[in-house]
Amino acid sequence: MQTVISRNLDPNIPAVISCTELHTDGIRNAIPTHVEIKGDTRSYTPEVQQMLEERMRAIVEGICGMHGAGCEFHYTHEFAPTVNWMECVDVAVKAGLNVAGEAKVDANVQQVKVSEDFSAFLQNIPGCFVFIGNGAASDGKGNIPLHNPLYDFNDNILKIGAEYFAELIRIRLPE
């Protein structure tokens, strides 16, 4: 599966394929009769998603066909990419600057391939996904991603988070 991206996609276009679950009905000393592989893909455009699905399907069907095995291939589109609305980015950055100051705001963050429920909102409602900071690795709180069993929300950022959202409202309210 890893060759799908390396052989079919411009290296400047971000995409990820992860095989994250493997289930079989086999035992240690017998070849299984049923194998289920599950995973996730991440990309930013419908065209790349379509290519990932088509190439993955071709690989699975080809390998199974070569070995006389059958397969069922299911590719779902549960999560959309999280893509900010450009007209909301300036407002989000301004609110951050007003609350935290220039030294603590990075307005030029590289794309992050997050699988986020917020992406469903962004498909219909203007918005901007921001990180308010969970701490640094040195403080024992930072650099542990969400959906990780070791994640521990940093309660010390609640106040700045509330101030940030209040500032967003002040910026957007008509004068």
Coordinates of C-alpha atoms in Angstrom, one line a residue:
M1 CA 0.0 0.0 0.0
Q2 CA 2.9 2.4 0.7
T3 CA 3.8 2.4 -3.0
V4 CA 0.5 3.9 -3.9
I5 CA 1.6 7.3 -2.7
S6 CA 5.3 7.0 -3.7
R7 CA 4.6 5.7 -7.2
N8 CA 1.4 7.6 -8.1
L9 CA 1.5 11.0 -6.5
D10 CA 3.6 14.1 -6.8
P11 CA 5.8 14.2 -3.7
N12 CA 4.6 17.8 -3.0
I13 CA 1.0 16.6 -2.6
P14 CA 0.4 15.4 0.9
A15 CA -1.3 12.0 1.4
V16 CA -1.0 9.1 3.9
I17 CA -2.1 5.5 3.9
S18 CA -2.0 3.6 7.2
C19 CA -2.8 0.0 7.8
T20 CA -3.7 0.0 11.5
E21 CA -5.6 -3.2 12.2
L22 CA -5.0 -6.8 11.3
H23 CA -7.5 -9.5 12.3
T24 CA -7.3 -13.2 11.3
D25 CA -9.1 -16.4 12.2
G26 CA -5.7 -18.2 12.2
I27 CA -3.7 -19.6 15.0
R28 CA 0.1 -19.7 15.5
N29 CA 0.6 -22.9 13.5
A30 CA -2.1 -22.6 10.8
I31 CA -2.6 -20.3 7.8
P32 CA -5.8 -18.3 8.4
T33 CA -8.7 -18.6 6.0
H34 CA -10.0 -15.1 6.7
V35 CA -7.9 -12.0 7.1
E36 CA -9.2 -8.5 7.6
I37 CA -7.0 -5.4 7.2
K38 CA -8.3 -2.0 8.2
G39 CA -6.7 1.4 8.1
D40 CA -7.0 5.0 7.2
T41 CA -6.1 7.4 4.4
R42 CA -5.6 11.2 4.6
S43 CA -5.4 13.8 1.8
Y44 CA -6.8 17.2 1.0
T45 CA -8.6 16.7 -2.3
P46 CA -11.4 14.5 -3.7
E47 CA -9.1 13.7 -6.7
V48 CA -6.4 12.3 -4.5
Q49 CA -8.9 10.3 -2.4
Q50 CA -10.3 8.8 -5.6
M51 CA -6.8 7.8 -6.7
L52 CA -6.0 6.3 -3.4
E53 CA -9.2 4.2 -3.4
E54 CA -8.7 3.0 -7.0
R55 CA -5.0 2.0 -6.5
M56 CA -5.7 0.3 -3.2
R57 CA -8.5 -1.7 -4.7
A58 CA -6.4 -2.7 -7.7
I59 CA -3.6 -3.9 -5.4
V60 CA -5.8 -5.9 -3.1
E61 CA -7.7 -7.5 -6.0
G62 CA -4.5 -8.2 -7.9
I63 CA -2.7 -9.9 -4.9
C64 CA -5.7 -12.0 -4.1
G65 CA -6.2 -12.9 -7.8
M66 CA -2.6 -14.0 -8.1
H67 CA -3.0 -16.4 -5.2
G68 CA -6.5 -17.7 -6.0
A69 CA -8.0 -15.9 -3.0
G70 CA -11.2 -13.8 -3.0
C71 CA -11.5 -10.4 -1.5
E72 CA -14.0 -7.8 -0.4
F73 CA -12.7 -4.2 -0.6
H74 CA -14.6 -1.5 1.3
Y75 CA -13.4 2.1 1.2
T76 CA -15.5 4.6 3.1
H77 CA -15.4 8.3 3.0
E78 CA -16.2 9.0 6.6
F79 CA -14.0 11.9 7.2
A80 CA -13.4 15.0 5.0
P81 CA -10.1 16.8 5.1
T82 CA -9.9 19.7 7.6
V83 CA -9.5 22.8 5.3
N84 CA -9.8 26.3 6.7
W85 CA -11.8 28.9 5.0
M86 CA -9.3 31.6 3.9
E87 CA -11.6 34.5 4.9
C88 CA -11.6 33.1 8.5
V89 CA -7.9 32.7 8.9
D90 CA -7.1 36.4 9.2
V91 CA -9.8 36.8 11.9
A92 CA -8.4 33.7 13.8
V93 CA -4.9 35.1 13.6
K94 CA -6.0 38.6 14.7
A95 CA -7.8 37.2 17.8
G96 CA -4.7 35.2 18.7
L97 CA -2.4 38.2 18.3
N98 CA -4.7 40.3 20.5
V99 CA -4.9 37.7 23.2
A100 CA -1.5 36.0 23.3
G101 CA 0.9 38.4 21.4
E102 CA 3.0 38.0 18.4
A103 CA 5.6 35.8 20.1
K104 CA 3.0 33.1 20.8
V105 CA 1.1 33.1 17.5
D106 CA 2.3 31.2 14.4
A107 CA 0.1 32.3 11.4
N108 CA 2.0 30.2 8.9
V109 CA 1.5 26.6 10.1
Q110 CA 2.2 23.8 7.7
Q111 CA -0.7 21.6 6.7
V112 CA -1.6 18.9 9.2
K113 CA -3.5 15.8 8.2
V114 CA -5.8 15.6 11.2
S115 CA -8.8 13.4 11.1
E116 CA -11.2 15.8 12.8
D117 CA -14.9 16.0 13.2
F118 CA -14.6 19.8 12.7
S119 CA -14.0 19.1 9.0
A120 CA -17.7 18.2 8.6
F121 CA -18.6 21.7 9.8
L122 CA -16.0 23.3 7.5
Q123 CA -17.7 21.7 4.5
N124 CA -20.8 23.9 5.1
I125 CA -20.0 26.7 7.5
P126 CA -17.1 29.2 7.3
G127 CA -14.5 28.5 10.0
C128 CA -10.9 28.0 10.9
F129 CA -9.4 25.1 12.9
V130 CA -6.7 26.4 15.3
F131 CA -4.4 25.0 17.9
I132 CA -4.4 27.0 21.1
G133 CA -1.4 25.1 22.5
N134 CA -1.3 22.2 24.9
G135 CA 2.2 22.8 26.2
A136 CA 5.7 21.8 25.3
A137 CA 7.2 18.3 25.4
S138 CA 9.4 19.4 28.3
D139 CA 6.4 20.1 30.6
G140 CA 5.1 16.6 30.3
K141 CA 1.8 17.7 28.6
G142 CA 2.7 18.6 25.1
N143 CA 3.3 16.7 21.9
I144 CA 0.9 13.9 22.7
P145 CA -1.8 13.9 20.0
L146 CA -5.5 13.7 20.6
H147 CA -7.0 10.2 20.4
N148 CA -3.9 8.8 22.2
P149 CA -4.4 7.0 25.5
L150 CA -1.7 9.1 27.1
Y151 CA -3.3 12.4 26.1
D152 CA -4.0 14.6 29.1
F153 CA -5.6 18.0 28.4
N154 CA -3.6 20.9 29.8
D155 CA -6.1 22.6 32.1
N156 CA -3.8 25.6 32.4
I157 CA -4.8 26.7 28.9
L158 CA -8.5 27.0 29.7
K159 CA -8.3 30.7 30.5
I160 CA -6.4 31.6 27.3
G161 CA -8.9 29.5 25.3
A162 CA -11.8 31.3 26.8
E163 CA -10.1 34.7 26.2
Y164 CA -9.4 33.7 22.6
F165 CA -13.0 32.8 21.8
A166 CA -14.3 36.0 23.5
E167 CA -11.9 38.0 21.3
L168 CA -13.2 36.2 18.2
I169 CA -16.7 37.4 19.1
R170 CA -15.5 41.0 19.7
I171 CA -13.7 41.1 16.4
R172 CA -16.8 39.7 14.5
L173 CA -19.5 41.8 16.2
P174 CA -20.4 44.9 14.2
E175 CA -19.4 48.2 15.8

